[in-house]
PDB file of C-alpha atoms in Angstrom:
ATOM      1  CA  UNK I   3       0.977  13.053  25.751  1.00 71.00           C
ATOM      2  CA  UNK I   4      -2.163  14.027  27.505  1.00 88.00           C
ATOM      3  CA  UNK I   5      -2.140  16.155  30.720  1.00 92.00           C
ATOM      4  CA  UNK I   6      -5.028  17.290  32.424  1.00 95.00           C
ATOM      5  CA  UNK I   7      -3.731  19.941  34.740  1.00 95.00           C
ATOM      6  CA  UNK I   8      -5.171  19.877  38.317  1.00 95.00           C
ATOM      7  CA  UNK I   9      -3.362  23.204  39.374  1.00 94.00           C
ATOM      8  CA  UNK I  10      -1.727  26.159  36.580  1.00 94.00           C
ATOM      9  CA  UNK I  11       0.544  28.259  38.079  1.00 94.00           C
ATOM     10  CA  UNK I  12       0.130  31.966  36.299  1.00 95.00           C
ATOM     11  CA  UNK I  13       3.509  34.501  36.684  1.00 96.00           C
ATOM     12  CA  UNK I  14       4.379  37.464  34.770  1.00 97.00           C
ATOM     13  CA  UNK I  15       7.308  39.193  34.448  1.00 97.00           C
ATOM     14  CA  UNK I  16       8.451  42.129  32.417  1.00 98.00           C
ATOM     15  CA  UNK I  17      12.061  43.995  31.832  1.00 97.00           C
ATOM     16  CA  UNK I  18      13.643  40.375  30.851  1.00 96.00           C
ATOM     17  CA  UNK I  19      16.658  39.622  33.253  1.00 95.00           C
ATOM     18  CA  UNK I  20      16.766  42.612  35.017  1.00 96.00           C
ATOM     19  CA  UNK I  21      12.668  43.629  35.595  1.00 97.00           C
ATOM     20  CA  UNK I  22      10.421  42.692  37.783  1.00 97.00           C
ATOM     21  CA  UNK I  23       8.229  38.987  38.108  1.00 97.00           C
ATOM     22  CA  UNK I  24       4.790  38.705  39.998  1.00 97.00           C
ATOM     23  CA  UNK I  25       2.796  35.809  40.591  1.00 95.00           C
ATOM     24  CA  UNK I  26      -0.807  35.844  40.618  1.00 88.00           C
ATOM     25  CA  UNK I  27      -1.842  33.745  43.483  1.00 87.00           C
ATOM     26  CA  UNK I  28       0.757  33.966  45.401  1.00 92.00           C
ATOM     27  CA  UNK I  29       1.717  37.664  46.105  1.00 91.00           C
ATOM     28  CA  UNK I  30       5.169  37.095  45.043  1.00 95.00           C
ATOM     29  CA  UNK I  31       6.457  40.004  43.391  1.00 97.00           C
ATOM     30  CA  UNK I  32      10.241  39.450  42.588  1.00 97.00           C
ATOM     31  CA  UNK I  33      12.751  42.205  41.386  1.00 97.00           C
ATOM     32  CA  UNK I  34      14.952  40.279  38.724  1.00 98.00           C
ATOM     33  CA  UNK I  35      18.919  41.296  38.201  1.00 97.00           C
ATOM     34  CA  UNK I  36      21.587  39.064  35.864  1.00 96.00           C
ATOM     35  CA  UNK I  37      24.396  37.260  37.746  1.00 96.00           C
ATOM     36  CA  UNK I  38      27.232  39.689  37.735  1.00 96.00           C
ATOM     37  CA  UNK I  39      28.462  36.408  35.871  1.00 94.00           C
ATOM     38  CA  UNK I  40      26.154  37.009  32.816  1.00 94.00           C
ATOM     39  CA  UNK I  41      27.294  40.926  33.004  1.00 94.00           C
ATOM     40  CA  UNK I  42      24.275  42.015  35.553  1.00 95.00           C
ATOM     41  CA  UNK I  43      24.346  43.665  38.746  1.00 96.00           C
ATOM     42  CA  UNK I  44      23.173  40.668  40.636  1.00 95.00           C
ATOM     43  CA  UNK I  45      20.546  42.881  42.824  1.00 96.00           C
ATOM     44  CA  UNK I  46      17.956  40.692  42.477  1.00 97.00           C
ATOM     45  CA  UNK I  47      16.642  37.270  41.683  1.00 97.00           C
ATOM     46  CA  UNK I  48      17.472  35.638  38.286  1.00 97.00           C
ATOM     47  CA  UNK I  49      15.561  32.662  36.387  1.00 96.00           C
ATOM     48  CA  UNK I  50      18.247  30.113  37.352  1.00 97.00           C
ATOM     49  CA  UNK I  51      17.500  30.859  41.103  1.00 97.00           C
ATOM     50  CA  UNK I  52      14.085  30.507  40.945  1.00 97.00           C
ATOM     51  CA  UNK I  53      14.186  27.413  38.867  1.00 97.00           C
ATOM     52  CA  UNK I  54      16.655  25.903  41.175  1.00 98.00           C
ATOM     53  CA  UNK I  55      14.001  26.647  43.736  1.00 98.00           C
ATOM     54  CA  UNK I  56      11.319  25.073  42.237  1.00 97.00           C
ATOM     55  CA  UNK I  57      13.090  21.840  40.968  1.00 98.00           C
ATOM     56  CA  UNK I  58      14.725  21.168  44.608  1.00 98.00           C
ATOM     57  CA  UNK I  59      11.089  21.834  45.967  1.00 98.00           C
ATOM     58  CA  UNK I  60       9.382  19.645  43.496  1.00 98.00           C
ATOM     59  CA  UNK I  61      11.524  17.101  43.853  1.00 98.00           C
ATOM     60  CA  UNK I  62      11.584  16.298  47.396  1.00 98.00           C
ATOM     61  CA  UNK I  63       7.722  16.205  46.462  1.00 98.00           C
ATOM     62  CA  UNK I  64       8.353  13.416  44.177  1.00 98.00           C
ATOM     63  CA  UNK I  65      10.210  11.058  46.532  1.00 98.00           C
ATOM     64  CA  UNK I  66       7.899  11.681  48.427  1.00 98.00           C
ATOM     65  CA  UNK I  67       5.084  10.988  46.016  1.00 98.00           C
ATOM     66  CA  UNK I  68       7.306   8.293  44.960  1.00 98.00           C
ATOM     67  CA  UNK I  69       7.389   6.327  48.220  1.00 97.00           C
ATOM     68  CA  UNK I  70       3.234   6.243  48.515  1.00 97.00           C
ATOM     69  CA  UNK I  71       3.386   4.518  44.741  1.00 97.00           C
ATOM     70  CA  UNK I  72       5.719   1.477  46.055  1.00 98.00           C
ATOM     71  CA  UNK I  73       6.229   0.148  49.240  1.00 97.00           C
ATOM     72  CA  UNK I  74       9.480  -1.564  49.216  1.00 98.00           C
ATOM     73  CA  UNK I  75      11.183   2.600  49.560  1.00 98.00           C
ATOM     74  CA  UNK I  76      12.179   3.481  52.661  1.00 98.00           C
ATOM     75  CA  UNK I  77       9.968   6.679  53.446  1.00 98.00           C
ATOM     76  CA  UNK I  78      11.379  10.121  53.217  1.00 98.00           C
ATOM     77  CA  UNK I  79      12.766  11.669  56.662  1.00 98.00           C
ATOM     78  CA  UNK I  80      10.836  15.513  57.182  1.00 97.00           C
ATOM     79  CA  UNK I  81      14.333  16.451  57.454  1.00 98.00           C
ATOM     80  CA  UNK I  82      14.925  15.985  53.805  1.00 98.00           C
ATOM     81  CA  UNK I  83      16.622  18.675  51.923  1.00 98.00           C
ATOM     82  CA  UNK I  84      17.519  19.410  48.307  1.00 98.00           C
ATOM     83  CA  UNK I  85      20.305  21.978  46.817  1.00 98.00           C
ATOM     84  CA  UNK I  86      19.661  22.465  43.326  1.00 98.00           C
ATOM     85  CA  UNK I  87      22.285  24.213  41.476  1.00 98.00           C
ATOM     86  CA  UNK I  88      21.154  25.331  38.061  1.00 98.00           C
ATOM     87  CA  UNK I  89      24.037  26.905  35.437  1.00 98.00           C
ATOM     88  CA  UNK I  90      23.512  28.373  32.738  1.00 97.00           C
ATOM     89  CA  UNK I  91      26.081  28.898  29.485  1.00 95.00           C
ATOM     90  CA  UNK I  92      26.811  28.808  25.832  1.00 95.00           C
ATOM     91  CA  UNK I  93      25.319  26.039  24.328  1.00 93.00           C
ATOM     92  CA  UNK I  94      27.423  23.977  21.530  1.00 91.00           C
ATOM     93  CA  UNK I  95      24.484  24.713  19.281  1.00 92.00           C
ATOM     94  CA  UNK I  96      24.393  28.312  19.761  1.00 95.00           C
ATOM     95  CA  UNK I  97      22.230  30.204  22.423  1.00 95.00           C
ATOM     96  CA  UNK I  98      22.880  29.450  26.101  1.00 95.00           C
ATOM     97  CA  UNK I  99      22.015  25.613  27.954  1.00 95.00           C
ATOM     98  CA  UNK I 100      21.450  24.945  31.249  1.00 97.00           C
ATOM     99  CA  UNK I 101      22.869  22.392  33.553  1.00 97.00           C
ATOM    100  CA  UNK I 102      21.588  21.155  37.101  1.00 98.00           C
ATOM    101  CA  UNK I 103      22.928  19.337  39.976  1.00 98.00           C
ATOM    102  CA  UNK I 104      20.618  17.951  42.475  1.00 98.00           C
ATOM    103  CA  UNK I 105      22.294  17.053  45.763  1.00 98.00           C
ATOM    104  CA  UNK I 106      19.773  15.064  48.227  1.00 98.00           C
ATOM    105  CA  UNK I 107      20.320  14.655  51.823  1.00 98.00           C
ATOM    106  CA  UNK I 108      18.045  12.082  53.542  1.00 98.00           C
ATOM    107  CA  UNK I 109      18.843  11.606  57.191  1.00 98.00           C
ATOM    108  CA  UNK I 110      19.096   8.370  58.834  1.00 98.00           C
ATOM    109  CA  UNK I 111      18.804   6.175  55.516  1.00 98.00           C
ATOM    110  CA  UNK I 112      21.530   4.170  54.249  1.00 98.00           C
ATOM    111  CA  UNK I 113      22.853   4.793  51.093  1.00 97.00           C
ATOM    112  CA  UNK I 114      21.165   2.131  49.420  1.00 98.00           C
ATOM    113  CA  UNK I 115      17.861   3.473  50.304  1.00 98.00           C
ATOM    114  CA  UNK I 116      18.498   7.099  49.695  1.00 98.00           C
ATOM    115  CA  UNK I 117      19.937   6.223  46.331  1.00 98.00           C
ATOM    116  CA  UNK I 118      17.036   4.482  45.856  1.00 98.00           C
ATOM    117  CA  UNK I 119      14.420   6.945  46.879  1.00 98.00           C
ATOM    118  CA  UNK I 120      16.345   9.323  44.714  1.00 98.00           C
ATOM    119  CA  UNK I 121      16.113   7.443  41.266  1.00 98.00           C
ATOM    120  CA  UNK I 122      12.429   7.051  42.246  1.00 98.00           C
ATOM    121  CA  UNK I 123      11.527  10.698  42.539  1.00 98.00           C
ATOM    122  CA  UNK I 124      14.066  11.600  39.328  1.00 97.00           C
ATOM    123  CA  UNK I 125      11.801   9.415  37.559  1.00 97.00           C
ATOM    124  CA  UNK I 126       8.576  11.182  38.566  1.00 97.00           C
ATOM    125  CA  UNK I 127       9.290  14.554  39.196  1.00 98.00           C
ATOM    126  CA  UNK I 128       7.796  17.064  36.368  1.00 97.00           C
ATOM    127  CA  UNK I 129      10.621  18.979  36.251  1.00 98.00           C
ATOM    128  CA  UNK I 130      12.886  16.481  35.850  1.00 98.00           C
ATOM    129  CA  UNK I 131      10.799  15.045  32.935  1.00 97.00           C
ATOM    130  CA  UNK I 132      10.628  18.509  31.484  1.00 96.00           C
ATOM    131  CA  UNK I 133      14.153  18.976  30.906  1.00 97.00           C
ATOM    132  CA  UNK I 134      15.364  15.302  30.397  1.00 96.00           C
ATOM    133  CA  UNK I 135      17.062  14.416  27.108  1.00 94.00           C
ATOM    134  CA  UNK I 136      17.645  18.317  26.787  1.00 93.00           C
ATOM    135  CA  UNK I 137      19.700  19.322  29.999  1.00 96.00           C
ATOM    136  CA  UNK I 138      22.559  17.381  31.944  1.00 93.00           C
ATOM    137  CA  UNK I 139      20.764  16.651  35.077  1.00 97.00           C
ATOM    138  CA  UNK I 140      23.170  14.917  37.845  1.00 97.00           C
ATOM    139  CA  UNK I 141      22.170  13.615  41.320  1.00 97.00           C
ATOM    140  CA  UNK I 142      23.863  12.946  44.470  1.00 97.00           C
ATOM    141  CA  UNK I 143      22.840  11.163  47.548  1.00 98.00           C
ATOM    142  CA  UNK I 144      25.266  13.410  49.903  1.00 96.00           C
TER     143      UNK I 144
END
């Protein structure tokens, strides 16, 4: 596989779970906290938020993407939205796994279409290619 990256994103973090993230470009500067789930105090942001973030924000970017690449999809309404949820949990092969649920409202297509659209951007997003084959990714047209 050969990639030549047009953008690199650079972030730091430090303390694990429950520090602090910065990225460089940006001025983010994030105080991270565990889920009260995963035995944290939940005062902050945690990686599964901010991947959930950046998935449902990359995707829409791929439908959209996706619908300049072939004609025939109906284009995506600027009133598109994405909820990601990301969980995390033991994995069967030790260590923790992540699961993600990707439910895509496009307003004023029929299902056909949005469904559509939707297998069209799964196909091209990067993050969806990043985790598939290692993460049960599941999308609904809602």
């Amino acid at each position: 596989m050969t990639i030549s990256p047009i953008y690199t994103a650079q972030a730091q973090a430090t303390g694990g779970r429950n520090g602090r993230a910065t990225v460089e470009d940006s001025g983010l500067d994030l105080v991270l906290a565990a889920p009260n789930a995963l035995g944290g105090d939940g005062k902050g942001s945690n990686p599964e938020q901010l991947f959930a973030a950046g998935y449902a924000a990359c995707f829409i970017g791929a439908m959209q993407f996706a619908t300049t690449q072939d004609a025939s999809l109906a284009k995506v309404p600027t009133d598109v939205s994405v909820q990601a949820s990301v969980g995390i949990g033991p994995h069967a092969e030790g260590g923790f796994g992540l699961t993600v649920d990707l439910a895509v409202t496009l307003p004023g297509l029929n299902a056909a279409d949005a469904e559509r659209v939707t297998e069209a951007g799964h196909k091209i997003c990067p993050y969806s290619k990043a985790v598939r084959g290692n993460v049960e990714v599941t999308t609904q047209v809602v």
